């Protein structure tokens, strides 16, 4: 039987240059979709999948993330005294239990692979989930839960994938698909940001992983790859020669909230899907002459 995945790593040390100036002093993972920061959606998704220990790899300007996952006694007392008990309950529900969060620093943003490597001592010798919080997924169950369901059958490493148009393929890590169903097929190769003509498929790695701890020793020796960064995809490629990698073409919709258009689209979709927001939001939208603007 595969070892249970109890730990998740959230790399939040990137510079977020695509979202400047918003991300100059604030981490992009604290940008809100409707009323929740991106990092909260990722933590909720991990919790739904059975994760109990949340590891954040932070960088400069990221202490606000630590504060977000801490209690705020002054605020809680005020909410209580004002009778805003529903809001108080929601704040308390969002918090991981005491002692179930860990924070470590990536001192320099040397790439995703390096950020993951920074979590090695906290994760230890166990499989772990990796969630990139700027990728937001709307799925039921959540994407990580879908992956865990597959992992329980296959073990090894599991990667969520999705199709993109060929014109976009050079911006992503791309996989080569082997045999098996959409919910669990063998991955036979992967390459980071290939030229369009070299891409092995139109299936991209989309920000959710279950990895075995052997990835850490590979990352330790990983030379810089595409963009001069230490690339996780390069280390996974080596691990693939020794361990199984399974692809899960997940059910659901993804929003790349590291890009302005993805983020704005997510806000519209999440607002329209919220019973408490939809009526007022539609009323305001109808007041705009959208036809003229579109
Ligand atoms: P991105 O490449 O989307 O993040 O990394 P970025 O570098 O912050 O963004 P841009 O391209 O400059 O706008 C995906 C995830 O990996 C983290 C990011 O914080 C994000 O959650 N990351 C990336 C790190 O933690 N460290 C890094 O060195 C790079």
PDB file of C-alpha atoms and ligand atoms in Angstrom:
ATOM      1  CA  UNK A   1       0.000   0.000   0.000  1.00  0.00           C
ATOM      2  CA  UNK A   2       1.248   3.528  -0.758  1.00  0.00           C
ATOM      3  CA  UNK A   3       2.343   5.668   2.154  1.00  0.00           C
ATOM      4  CA  UNK A   4      -0.309   8.289   2.995  1.00  0.00           C
ATOM      5  CA  UNK A   5       0.311  11.884   1.940  1.00  0.00           C
ATOM      6  CA  UNK A   6       0.039  13.974   5.101  1.00  0.00           C
ATOM      7  CA  UNK A   7       2.306  16.909   4.227  1.00  0.00           C
ATOM      8  CA  UNK A   8       1.895  19.608   1.593  1.00  0.00           C
ATOM      9  CA  UNK A   9       4.449  22.175   0.441  1.00  0.00           C
ATOM     10  CA  UNK A  10       3.391  25.616  -0.785  1.00  0.00           C
ATOM     11  CA  UNK A  11       6.184  27.552  -2.531  1.00  0.00           C
ATOM     12  CA  UNK A  12       5.407  31.243  -2.068  1.00  0.00           C
ATOM     13  CA  UNK A  13       8.817  32.838  -2.527  1.00  0.00           C
ATOM     14  CA  UNK A  14       8.564  33.904  -6.179  1.00  0.00           C
ATOM     15  CA  UNK A  15       8.870  37.562  -7.150  1.00  0.00           C
ATOM     16  CA  UNK A  16       5.557  37.705  -8.999  1.00  0.00           C
ATOM     17  CA  UNK A  17       6.990  39.987 -11.666  1.00  0.00           C
ATOM     18  CA  UNK A  18       4.006  39.441 -13.969  1.00  0.00           C
ATOM     19  CA  UNK A  19       1.808  41.110 -11.386  1.00  0.00           C
ATOM     20  CA  UNK A  20       3.834  44.229 -10.609  1.00  0.00           C
ATOM     21  CA  UNK A  21       3.247  46.746  -9.132  1.00  0.00           C
ATOM     22  CA  UNK A  22       0.670  44.895  -6.988  1.00  0.00           C
ATOM     23  CA  UNK A  23       3.349  42.436  -5.869  1.00  0.00           C
ATOM     24  CA  UNK A  24       6.042  44.978  -5.033  1.00  0.00           C
ATOM     25  CA  UNK A  25       5.370  44.858  -1.285  1.00  0.00           C
ATOM     26  CA  UNK A  26       2.717  42.141  -1.130  1.00  0.00           C
ATOM     27  CA  UNK A  27       3.045  38.486  -2.098  1.00  0.00           C
ATOM     28  CA  UNK A  28       0.921  37.477  -5.066  1.00  0.00           C
ATOM     29  CA  UNK A  29      -0.384  34.537  -3.035  1.00  0.00           C
ATOM     30  CA  UNK A  30      -2.282  37.075  -0.898  1.00  0.00           C
ATOM     31  CA  UNK A  31      -4.161  38.501  -3.901  1.00  0.00           C
ATOM     32  CA  UNK A  32      -7.828  37.820  -3.325  1.00  0.00           C
ATOM     33  CA  UNK A  33     -10.305  36.004  -5.500  1.00  0.00           C
ATOM     34  CA  UNK A  34     -13.586  37.517  -4.273  1.00  0.00           C
ATOM     35  CA  UNK A  35     -12.761  37.601  -0.550  1.00  0.00           C
ATOM     36  CA  UNK A  36     -10.205  34.845   0.044  1.00  0.00           C
ATOM     37  CA  UNK A  37      -6.473  35.012  -0.665  1.00  0.00           C
ATOM     38  CA  UNK A  38      -5.099  32.566  -3.207  1.00  0.00           C
ATOM     39  CA  UNK A  39      -3.054  30.801  -0.538  1.00  0.00           C
ATOM     40  CA  UNK A  40      -6.225  30.044   1.429  1.00  0.00           C
ATOM     41  CA  UNK A  41      -7.790  28.270  -1.570  1.00  0.00           C
ATOM     42  CA  UNK A  42      -4.671  26.097  -1.896  1.00  0.00           C
ATOM     43  CA  UNK A  43      -4.647  25.242   1.812  1.00  0.00           C
ATOM     44  CA  UNK A  44      -8.361  24.374   1.685  1.00  0.00           C
ATOM     45  CA  UNK A  45      -7.761  22.111  -1.320  1.00  0.00           C
ATOM     46  CA  UNK A  46      -4.956  20.314   0.527  1.00  0.00           C
ATOM     47  CA  UNK A  47      -7.026  19.914   3.661  1.00  0.00           C
ATOM     48  CA  UNK A  48      -9.901  18.413   1.666  1.00  0.00           C
ATOM     49  CA  UNK A  49      -7.399  15.864   0.310  1.00  0.00           C
ATOM     50  CA  UNK A  50      -6.393  14.765   3.822  1.00  0.00           C
ATOM     51  CA  UNK A  51      -3.260  16.886   4.324  1.00  0.00           C
ATOM     52  CA  UNK A  52      -2.480  17.673   7.962  1.00  0.00           C
ATOM     53  CA  UNK A  53       0.863  19.490   7.839  1.00  0.00           C
ATOM     54  CA  UNK A  54       1.248  22.664   5.771  1.00  0.00           C
ATOM     55  CA  UNK A  55       4.769  23.770   4.831  1.00  0.00           C
ATOM     56  CA  UNK A  56       5.254  27.246   3.371  1.00  0.00           C
ATOM     57  CA  UNK A  57       8.463  28.192   1.580  1.00  0.00           C
ATOM     58  CA  UNK A  58       8.467  31.949   1.913  1.00  0.00           C
ATOM     59  CA  UNK A  59      10.737  34.794   0.862  1.00  0.00           C
ATOM     60  CA  UNK A  60      11.050  38.541   1.345  1.00  0.00           C
ATOM     61  CA  UNK A  61       7.789  40.389   2.089  1.00  0.00           C
ATOM     62  CA  UNK A  62       6.010  37.147   2.856  1.00  0.00           C
ATOM     63  CA  UNK A  63       5.527  37.438   6.623  1.00  0.00           C
ATOM     64  CA  UNK A  64       1.947  38.467   5.954  1.00  0.00           C
ATOM     65  CA  UNK A  65       1.311  34.837   4.934  1.00  0.00           C
ATOM     66  CA  UNK A  66       2.487  33.703   8.353  1.00  0.00           C
ATOM     67  CA  UNK A  67       0.144  36.252   9.957  1.00  0.00           C
ATOM     68  CA  UNK A  68      -2.741  35.066   7.802  1.00  0.00           C
ATOM     69  CA  UNK A  69      -2.443  31.571   9.254  1.00  0.00           C
ATOM     70  CA  UNK A  70      -2.212  32.809  12.821  1.00  0.00           C
ATOM     71  CA  UNK A  71      -4.920  33.806  15.296  1.00  0.00           C
ATOM     72  CA  UNK A  72      -5.729  37.507  15.609  1.00  0.00           C
ATOM     73  CA  UNK A  73      -7.036  37.946  19.114  1.00  0.00           C
ATOM     74  CA  UNK A  74      -7.974  41.627  18.824  1.00  0.00           C
ATOM     75  CA  UNK A  75     -10.003  40.977  15.693  1.00  0.00           C
ATOM     76  CA  UNK A  76     -11.641  37.874  17.138  1.00  0.00           C
ATOM     77  CA  UNK A  77     -12.638  39.700  20.335  1.00  0.00           C
ATOM     78  CA  UNK A  78     -14.091  42.579  18.327  1.00  0.00           C
ATOM     79  CA  UNK A  79     -16.086  40.267  16.065  1.00  0.00           C
ATOM     80  CA  UNK A  80     -17.413  38.451  19.126  1.00  0.00           C
ATOM     81  CA  UNK A  81     -18.413  41.611  20.960  1.00  0.00           C
ATOM     82  CA  UNK A  82     -20.180  42.887  17.819  1.00  0.00           C
ATOM     83  CA  UNK A  83     -22.059  39.621  17.414  1.00  0.00           C
ATOM     84  CA  UNK A  84     -20.430  38.825  14.046  1.00  0.00           C
ATOM     85  CA  UNK A  85     -20.257  35.181  14.960  1.00  0.00           C
ATOM     86  CA  UNK A  86     -20.533  33.765  11.451  1.00  0.00           C
ATOM     87  CA  UNK A  87     -17.465  35.757  10.321  1.00  0.00           C
ATOM     88  CA  UNK A  88     -15.624  34.637  13.452  1.00  0.00           C
ATOM     89  CA  UNK A  89     -16.484  31.000  12.844  1.00  0.00           C
ATOM     90  CA  UNK A  90     -15.259  31.257   9.263  1.00  0.00           C
ATOM     91  CA  UNK A  91     -11.910  32.743  10.375  1.00  0.00           C
ATOM     92  CA  UNK A  92     -11.431  29.940  12.869  1.00  0.00           C
ATOM     93  CA  UNK A  93     -12.419  27.274  10.341  1.00  0.00           C
ATOM     94  CA  UNK A  94      -9.806  28.523   7.853  1.00  0.00           C
ATOM     95  CA  UNK A  95      -6.919  28.056  10.285  1.00  0.00           C
ATOM     96  CA  UNK A  96      -4.842  24.865  10.299  1.00  0.00           C
ATOM     97  CA  UNK A  97      -4.605  23.353  13.804  1.00  0.00           C
ATOM     98  CA  UNK A  98      -1.924  24.541  16.191  1.00  0.00           C
ATOM     99  CA  UNK A  99       1.472  23.074  15.370  1.00  0.00           C
ATOM    100  CA  UNK A 100       0.423  21.983  11.883  1.00  0.00           C
ATOM    101  CA  UNK A 101       2.124  24.783   9.935  1.00  0.00           C
ATOM    102  CA  UNK A 102       5.835  25.210   9.206  1.00  0.00           C
ATOM    103  CA  UNK A 103       7.613  28.083   7.522  1.00  0.00           C
ATOM    104  CA  UNK A 104      11.009  28.110   5.901  1.00  0.00           C
ATOM    105  CA  UNK A 105      12.732  30.734   3.783  1.00  0.00           C
ATOM    106  CA  UNK A 106      14.060  30.533   0.272  1.00  0.00           C
ATOM    107  CA  UNK A 107      16.685  33.234   0.656  1.00  0.00           C
ATOM    108  CA  UNK A 108      17.001  33.834  -3.102  1.00  0.00           C
ATOM    109  CA  UNK A 109      14.320  33.097  -5.715  1.00  0.00           C
ATOM    110  CA  UNK A 110      16.447  30.603  -7.662  1.00  0.00           C
ATOM    111  CA  UNK A 111      13.451  28.789  -9.136  1.00  0.00           C
ATOM    112  CA  UNK A 112      10.661  26.402  -8.190  1.00  0.00           C
ATOM    113  CA  UNK A 113      13.022  23.420  -7.887  1.00  0.00           C
ATOM    114  CA  UNK A 114      15.161  25.313  -5.396  1.00  0.00           C
ATOM    115  CA  UNK A 115      12.071  26.419  -3.416  1.00  0.00           C
ATOM    116  CA  UNK A 116      10.932  22.790  -3.097  1.00  0.00           C
ATOM    117  CA  UNK A 117      14.449  21.725  -2.034  1.00  0.00           C
ATOM    118  CA  UNK A 118      14.307  24.319   0.786  1.00  0.00           C
ATOM    119  CA  UNK A 119      11.497  22.238   2.376  1.00  0.00           C
ATOM    120  CA  UNK A 120      13.588  19.026   2.516  1.00  0.00           C
ATOM    121  CA  UNK A 121      14.323  18.974   6.248  1.00  0.00           C
ATOM    122  CA  UNK A 122      10.743  19.712   7.228  1.00  0.00           C
ATOM    123  CA  UNK A 123       9.222  17.139   4.864  1.00  0.00           C
ATOM    124  CA  UNK A 124      11.781  14.425   5.670  1.00  0.00           C
ATOM    125  CA  UNK A 125      11.627  10.973   4.153  1.00  0.00           C
ATOM    126  CA  UNK A 126       7.935  10.908   3.184  1.00  0.00           C
ATOM    127  CA  UNK A 127       5.855  11.473   0.064  1.00  0.00           C
ATOM    128  CA  UNK A 128       4.398  14.982  -0.072  1.00  0.00           C
ATOM    129  CA  UNK A 129       1.988  17.088  -2.069  1.00  0.00           C
ATOM    130  CA  UNK A 130       3.170  20.236  -3.804  1.00  0.00           C
ATOM    131  CA  UNK A 131       0.676  22.975  -4.640  1.00  0.00           C
ATOM    132  CA  UNK A 132       1.518  26.164  -6.535  1.00  0.00           C
ATOM    133  CA  UNK A 133      -0.957  28.598  -5.006  1.00  0.00           C
ATOM    134  CA  UNK A 134      -1.099  30.956  -7.987  1.00  0.00           C
ATOM    135  CA  UNK A 135      -2.774  28.152  -9.940  1.00  0.00           C
ATOM    136  CA  UNK A 136      -6.367  28.099  -8.779  1.00  0.00           C
ATOM    137  CA  UNK A 137      -8.563  25.102  -9.534  1.00  0.00           C
ATOM    138  CA  UNK A 138     -12.312  24.844  -9.393  1.00  0.00           C
ATOM    139  CA  UNK A 139     -13.176  21.174  -9.210  1.00  0.00           C
ATOM    140  CA  UNK A 140     -15.306  18.827  -7.174  1.00  0.00           C
ATOM    141  CA  UNK A 141     -13.705  17.089  -5.532  1.00  0.00           C
ATOM    142  CA  UNK A 142     -10.649  19.353  -5.539  1.00  0.00           C
ATOM    143  CA  UNK A 143      -7.779  18.525  -7.889  1.00  0.00           C
ATOM    144  CA  UNK A 144      -5.454  17.262  -5.145  1.00  0.00           C
ATOM    145  CA  UNK A 145      -8.187  14.936  -3.849  1.00  0.00           C
ATOM    146  CA  UNK A 146      -8.618  13.572  -7.400  1.00  0.00           C
ATOM    147  CA  UNK A 147      -4.863  12.955  -7.514  1.00  0.00           C
ATOM    148  CA  UNK A 148      -4.806  11.266  -4.098  1.00  0.00           C
ATOM    149  CA  UNK A 149      -7.542   8.881  -5.283  1.00  0.00           C
ATOM    150  CA  UNK A 150      -5.271   7.864  -8.169  1.00  0.00           C
ATOM    151  CA  UNK A 151      -2.156   7.772  -5.956  1.00  0.00           C
ATOM    152  CA  UNK A 152      -3.821   5.296  -3.623  1.00  0.00           C
ATOM    153  CA  UNK A 153      -3.928   2.864  -6.566  1.00  0.00           C
ATOM    154  CA  UNK A 154      -0.637   3.664  -8.302  1.00  0.00           C
ATOM    155  CA  UNK A 155       1.719   4.968  -5.605  1.00  0.00           C
ATOM    156  CA  UNK A 156       4.855   6.706  -6.911  1.00  0.00           C
ATOM    157  CA  UNK A 157       4.689  10.246  -8.218  1.00  0.00           C
ATOM    158  CA  UNK A 158       1.513  11.844  -9.563  1.00  0.00           C
ATOM    159  CA  UNK A 159       1.210  15.014 -11.638  1.00  0.00           C
ATOM    160  CA  UNK A 160      -1.954  16.920 -12.602  1.00  0.00           C
ATOM    161  CA  UNK A 161      -2.070  17.776 -16.297  1.00  0.00           C
ATOM    162  CA  UNK A 162      -4.342  19.726 -18.600  1.00  0.00           C
ATOM    163  CA  UNK A 163      -4.585  20.439 -22.313  1.00  0.00           C
ATOM    164  CA  UNK A 164      -3.578  23.827 -23.712  1.00  0.00           C
ATOM    165  CA  UNK A 165      -3.658  25.189 -27.275  1.00  0.00           C
ATOM    166  CA  UNK A 166      -0.423  24.509 -29.164  1.00  0.00           C
ATOM    167  CA  UNK A 167       0.314  28.230 -29.383  1.00  0.00           C
ATOM    168  CA  UNK A 168       0.737  28.384 -25.570  1.00  0.00           C
ATOM    169  CA  UNK A 169       2.783  25.259 -25.079  1.00  0.00           C
ATOM    170  CA  UNK A 170       6.230  26.894 -24.928  1.00  0.00           C
ATOM    171  CA  UNK A 171       5.324  28.647 -21.665  1.00  0.00           C
ATOM    172  CA  UNK A 172       4.900  25.436 -19.666  1.00  0.00           C
ATOM    173  CA  UNK A 173       6.336  22.091 -18.607  1.00  0.00           C
ATOM    174  CA  UNK A 174       4.979  19.522 -21.075  1.00  0.00           C
ATOM    175  CA  UNK A 175       4.624  15.748 -20.626  1.00  0.00           C
ATOM    176  CA  UNK A 176       4.723  12.759 -22.977  1.00  0.00           C
ATOM    177  CA  UNK A 177       1.730  10.481 -22.460  1.00  0.00           C
ATOM    178  CA  UNK A 178       2.018   6.704 -22.231  1.00  0.00           C
ATOM    179  CA  UNK A 179      -0.738   4.150 -21.766  1.00  0.00           C
ATOM    180  CA  UNK A 180      -3.670   4.265 -19.351  1.00  0.00           C
ATOM    181  CA  UNK A 181      -6.898   6.171 -18.720  1.00  0.00           C
ATOM    182  CA  UNK A 182      -7.209   9.953 -18.252  1.00  0.00           C
ATOM    183  CA  UNK A 183      -7.450   9.541 -14.484  1.00  0.00           C
ATOM    184  CA  UNK A 184      -4.138   7.680 -14.243  1.00  0.00           C
ATOM    185  CA  UNK A 185      -1.865   7.178 -17.243  1.00  0.00           C
ATOM    186  CA  UNK A 186       1.853   6.636 -17.381  1.00  0.00           C
ATOM    187  CA  UNK A 187       4.039   9.667 -18.071  1.00  0.00           C
ATOM    188  CA  UNK A 188       6.974   8.679 -20.254  1.00  0.00           C
ATOM    189  CA  UNK A 189       8.788  11.995 -20.478  1.00  0.00           C
ATOM    190  CA  UNK A 190       8.640  15.683 -19.643  1.00  0.00           C
ATOM    191  CA  UNK A 191      10.327  18.862 -20.797  1.00  0.00           C
ATOM    192  CA  UNK A 192      10.260  22.436 -19.467  1.00  0.00           C
ATOM    193  CA  UNK A 193       9.193  25.181 -21.900  1.00  0.00           C
ATOM    194  CA  UNK A 194       9.864  23.298 -25.167  1.00  0.00           C
ATOM    195  CA  UNK A 195       9.780  24.889 -28.595  1.00  0.00           C
ATOM    196  CA  UNK A 196       6.369  24.271 -30.141  1.00  0.00           C
ATOM    197  CA  UNK A 197       7.770  21.766 -32.650  1.00  0.00           C
ATOM    198  CA  UNK A 198       9.609  19.831 -29.909  1.00  0.00           C
ATOM    199  CA  UNK A 199       6.647  19.504 -27.512  1.00  0.00           C
ATOM    200  CA  UNK A 200       5.799  15.826 -26.898  1.00  0.00           C
ATOM    201  CA  UNK A 201       2.051  16.586 -26.444  1.00  0.00           C
ATOM    202  CA  UNK A 202      -0.325  19.428 -25.645  1.00  0.00           C
ATOM    203  CA  UNK A 203      -0.595  18.277 -22.016  1.00  0.00           C
ATOM    204  CA  UNK A 204       0.999  20.634 -19.512  1.00  0.00           C
ATOM    205  CA  UNK A 205       1.991  20.181 -15.886  1.00  0.00           C
ATOM    206  CA  UNK A 206      -0.466  22.386 -14.115  1.00  0.00           C
ATOM    207  CA  UNK A 207       0.695  23.134 -10.588  1.00  0.00           C
ATOM    208  CA  UNK A 208      -0.253  20.121  -8.453  1.00  0.00           C
ATOM    209  CA  UNK A 209       2.118  17.244  -7.709  1.00  0.00           C
ATOM    210  CA  UNK A 210       2.525  14.272  -5.383  1.00  0.00           C
ATOM    211  CA  UNK A 211       6.236  13.550  -5.091  1.00  0.00           C
ATOM    212  CA  UNK A 212       8.429  10.958  -3.453  1.00  0.00           C
ATOM    213  CA  UNK A 213      11.198  12.251  -1.148  1.00  0.00           C
ATOM    214  CA  UNK A 214      13.958  11.011  -3.514  1.00  0.00           C
ATOM    215  CA  UNK A 215      13.311  14.238  -5.472  1.00  0.00           C
ATOM    216  CA  UNK A 216      15.234  16.199  -2.808  1.00  0.00           C
ATOM    217  CA  UNK A 217      18.625  14.603  -3.432  1.00  0.00           C
ATOM    218  CA  UNK A 218      18.185  15.164  -7.176  1.00  0.00           C
ATOM    219  CA  UNK A 219      17.292  18.825  -6.609  1.00  0.00           C
ATOM    220  CA  UNK A 220      20.413  19.250  -4.474  1.00  0.00           C
ATOM    221  CA  UNK A 221      22.612  18.619  -7.541  1.00  0.00           C
ATOM    222  CA  UNK A 222      20.298  20.075 -10.161  1.00  0.00           C
ATOM    223  CA  UNK A 223      22.063  22.614 -12.408  1.00  0.00           C
ATOM    224  CA  UNK A 224      20.146  25.679 -13.558  1.00  0.00           C
ATOM    225  CA  UNK A 225      17.844  25.017 -16.492  1.00  0.00           C
ATOM    226  CA  UNK A 226      15.338  27.069 -18.528  1.00  0.00           C
ATOM    227  CA  UNK A 227      15.393  30.772 -17.593  1.00  0.00           C
ATOM    228  CA  UNK A 228      18.547  30.269 -15.477  1.00  0.00           C
ATOM    229  CA  UNK A 229      16.376  28.771 -12.693  1.00  0.00           C
ATOM    230  CA  UNK A 230      16.637  25.432 -10.874  1.00  0.00           C
ATOM    231  CA  UNK A 231      13.735  23.638 -12.511  1.00  0.00           C
ATOM    232  CA  UNK A 232      11.624  21.039 -10.763  1.00  0.00           C
ATOM    233  CA  UNK A 233      10.764  19.505 -14.135  1.00  0.00           C
ATOM    234  CA  UNK A 234      14.452  18.707 -14.795  1.00  0.00           C
ATOM    235  CA  UNK A 235      14.772  16.825 -11.475  1.00  0.00           C
ATOM    236  CA  UNK A 236      11.473  15.002 -12.102  1.00  0.00           C
ATOM    237  CA  UNK A 237      12.814  13.919 -15.489  1.00  0.00           C
ATOM    238  CA  UNK A 238      15.739  12.191 -13.756  1.00  0.00           C
ATOM    239  CA  UNK A 239      13.501  10.667 -11.083  1.00  0.00           C
ATOM    240  CA  UNK A 240      11.329   9.259 -13.855  1.00  0.00           C
ATOM    241  CA  UNK A 241      14.151   6.940 -14.889  1.00  0.00           C
ATOM    242  CA  UNK A 242      13.863   5.290 -11.432  1.00  0.00           C
ATOM    243  CA  UNK A 243      10.248   5.694 -10.324  1.00  0.00           C
ATOM    244  CA  UNK A 244       6.778   5.672 -11.796  1.00  0.00           C
ATOM    245  CA  UNK A 245       5.138   8.989 -12.752  1.00  0.00           C
ATOM    246  CA  UNK A 246       1.392   8.985 -13.278  1.00  0.00           C
ATOM    247  CA  UNK A 247      -0.582  11.725 -15.025  1.00  0.00           C
ATOM    248  CA  UNK A 248      -4.081  12.727 -13.939  1.00  0.00           C
ATOM    249  CA  UNK A 249      -6.103  14.749 -16.419  1.00  0.00           C
ATOM    250  CA  UNK A 250      -8.197  16.371 -13.739  1.00  0.00           C
ATOM    251  CA  UNK A 251     -11.879  17.292 -13.886  1.00  0.00           C
ATOM    252  CA  UNK A 252     -12.405  21.009 -13.339  1.00  0.00           C
ATOM    253  CA  UNK A 253     -11.352  24.446 -14.442  1.00  0.00           C
ATOM    254  CA  UNK A 254      -8.002  26.135 -13.871  1.00  0.00           C
ATOM    255  CA  UNK A 255      -7.098  29.811 -13.544  1.00  0.00           C
ATOM    256  CA  UNK A 256      -3.517  30.994 -13.803  1.00  0.00           C
ATOM    257  CA  UNK A 257      -3.768  33.718 -11.193  1.00  0.00           C
ATOM    258  CA  UNK A 258      -0.095  34.598 -11.641  1.00  0.00           C
ATOM    259  CA  UNK A 259      -1.272  36.335 -14.828  1.00  0.00           C
ATOM    260  CA  UNK A 260      -3.579  39.341 -14.755  1.00  0.00           C
ATOM    261  CA  UNK A 261      -6.127  37.897 -17.173  1.00  0.00           C
ATOM    262  CA  UNK A 262      -6.308  34.558 -15.353  1.00  0.00           C
ATOM    263  CA  UNK A 263      -6.758  36.350 -12.058  1.00  0.00           C
ATOM    264  CA  UNK A 264      -9.511  38.656 -13.352  1.00  0.00           C
ATOM    265  CA  UNK A 265     -11.341  35.733 -14.962  1.00  0.00           C
ATOM    266  CA  UNK A 266     -11.184  33.789 -11.697  1.00  0.00           C
ATOM    267  CA  UNK A 267     -12.741  36.700  -9.838  1.00  0.00           C
ATOM    268  CA  UNK A 268     -15.640  36.895 -12.279  1.00  0.00           C
ATOM    269  CA  UNK A 269     -16.294  33.128 -12.242  1.00  0.00           C
ATOM    270  CA  UNK A 270     -16.000  32.761  -8.457  1.00  0.00           C
ATOM    271  CA  UNK A 271     -18.221  35.819  -7.873  1.00  0.00           C
ATOM    272  CA  UNK A 272     -20.909  34.523 -10.250  1.00  0.00           C
ATOM    273  CA  UNK A 273     -20.812  31.115  -8.526  1.00  0.00           C
ATOM    274  CA  UNK A 274     -21.369  32.572  -5.045  1.00  0.00           C
ATOM    275  CA  UNK A 275     -25.031  32.751  -3.980  1.00  0.00           C
ATOM    276  CA  UNK A 276     -24.358  35.706  -1.694  1.00  0.00           C
ATOM    277  CA  UNK A 277     -22.496  37.749  -4.338  1.00  0.00           C
ATOM    278  CA  UNK A 278     -24.119  36.785  -7.648  1.00  0.00           C
ATOM    279  CA  UNK A 279     -27.343  38.854  -7.504  1.00  0.00           C
ATOM    280  CA  UNK A 280     -25.623  42.129  -6.566  1.00  0.00           C
ATOM    281  CA  UNK A 281     -22.696  41.510  -8.925  1.00  0.00           C
ATOM    282  CA  UNK A 282     -25.035  40.827 -11.866  1.00  0.00           C
ATOM    283  CA  UNK A 283     -27.017  43.960 -11.054  1.00  0.00           C
ATOM    284  CA  UNK A 284     -23.835  46.051 -11.202  1.00  0.00           C
ATOM    285  CA  UNK A 285     -22.597  44.334 -14.361  1.00  0.00           C
ATOM    286  CA  UNK A 286     -25.900  45.022 -16.095  1.00  0.00           C
ATOM    287  CA  UNK A 287     -25.524  48.716 -15.327  1.00  0.00           C
ATOM    288  CA  UNK A 288     -22.275  48.768 -17.296  1.00  0.00           C
ATOM    289  CA  UNK A 289     -22.538  49.055 -21.024  1.00  0.00           C
ATOM    290  CA  UNK A 290     -20.646  45.819 -21.461  1.00  0.00           C
ATOM    291  CA  UNK A 291     -21.774  45.384 -25.068  1.00  0.00           C
ATOM    292  CA  UNK A 292     -19.890  48.573 -25.944  1.00  0.00           C
ATOM    293  CA  UNK A 293     -16.787  47.455 -24.111  1.00  0.00           C
ATOM    294  CA  UNK A 294     -16.598  43.892 -25.414  1.00  0.00           C
TER     295      UNK A 294
HETATM  296  P1  LIG B   1       6.033  31.389 -10.928  1.00  0.00           P
HETATM  297  O1  LIG B   1       7.107  31.288 -11.932  1.00  0.00           O
HETATM  298  O2  LIG B   1       4.638  31.467 -11.385  1.00  0.00           O
HETATM  299  O3  LIG B   1       6.228  32.590  -9.919  1.00  0.00           O
HETATM  300  O4  LIG B   1       6.220  30.228  -9.864  1.00  0.00           O
HETATM  301  P2  LIG B   1       7.025  33.918  -9.954  1.00  0.00           P
HETATM  302  O5  LIG B   1       8.438  33.717 -10.370  1.00  0.00           O
HETATM  303  O6  LIG B   1       6.775  34.520  -8.622  1.00  0.00           O
HETATM  304  O7  LIG B   1       6.179  34.757 -10.990  1.00  0.00           O
HETATM  305  P3  LIG B   1       6.560  35.693 -12.220  1.00  0.00           P
HETATM  306  O8  LIG B   1       6.736  34.754 -13.374  1.00  0.00           O
HETATM  307  O9  LIG B   1       7.786  36.478 -11.843  1.00  0.00           O
HETATM  308  O10 LIG B   1       5.345  36.566 -12.351  1.00  0.00           O
HETATM  309  C1  LIG B   1       5.202  29.369  -9.409  1.00  0.00           C
HETATM  310  C2  LIG B   1       5.206  29.253  -7.910  1.00  0.00           C
HETATM  311  O11 LIG B   1       6.515  28.963  -7.421  1.00  0.00           O
HETATM  312  C3  LIG B   1       6.922  29.926  -6.463  1.00  0.00           C
HETATM  313  C4  LIG B   1       6.050  31.144  -6.711  1.00  0.00           C
HETATM  314  O12 LIG B   1       5.885  31.893  -5.513  1.00  0.00           O
HETATM  315  C5  LIG B   1       4.764  30.540  -7.215  1.00  0.00           C
HETATM  316  O13 LIG B   1       3.898  30.187  -6.154  1.00  0.00           O
HETATM  317  N1  LIG B   1       8.373  30.188  -6.625  1.00  0.00           N
HETATM  318  C6  LIG B   1       8.889  30.443  -7.848  1.00  0.00           C
HETATM  319  C7  LIG B   1       9.169  30.166  -5.506  1.00  0.00           C
HETATM  320  O14 LIG B   1       8.700  29.930  -4.369  1.00  0.00           O
HETATM  321  N2  LIG B   1      10.507  30.422  -5.661  1.00  0.00           N
HETATM  322  C8  LIG B   1      11.048  30.700  -6.873  1.00  0.00           C
HETATM  323  O15 LIG B   1      12.290  30.914  -6.934  1.00  0.00           O
HETATM  324  C9  LIG B   1      10.222  30.707  -7.992  1.00  0.00           C
END
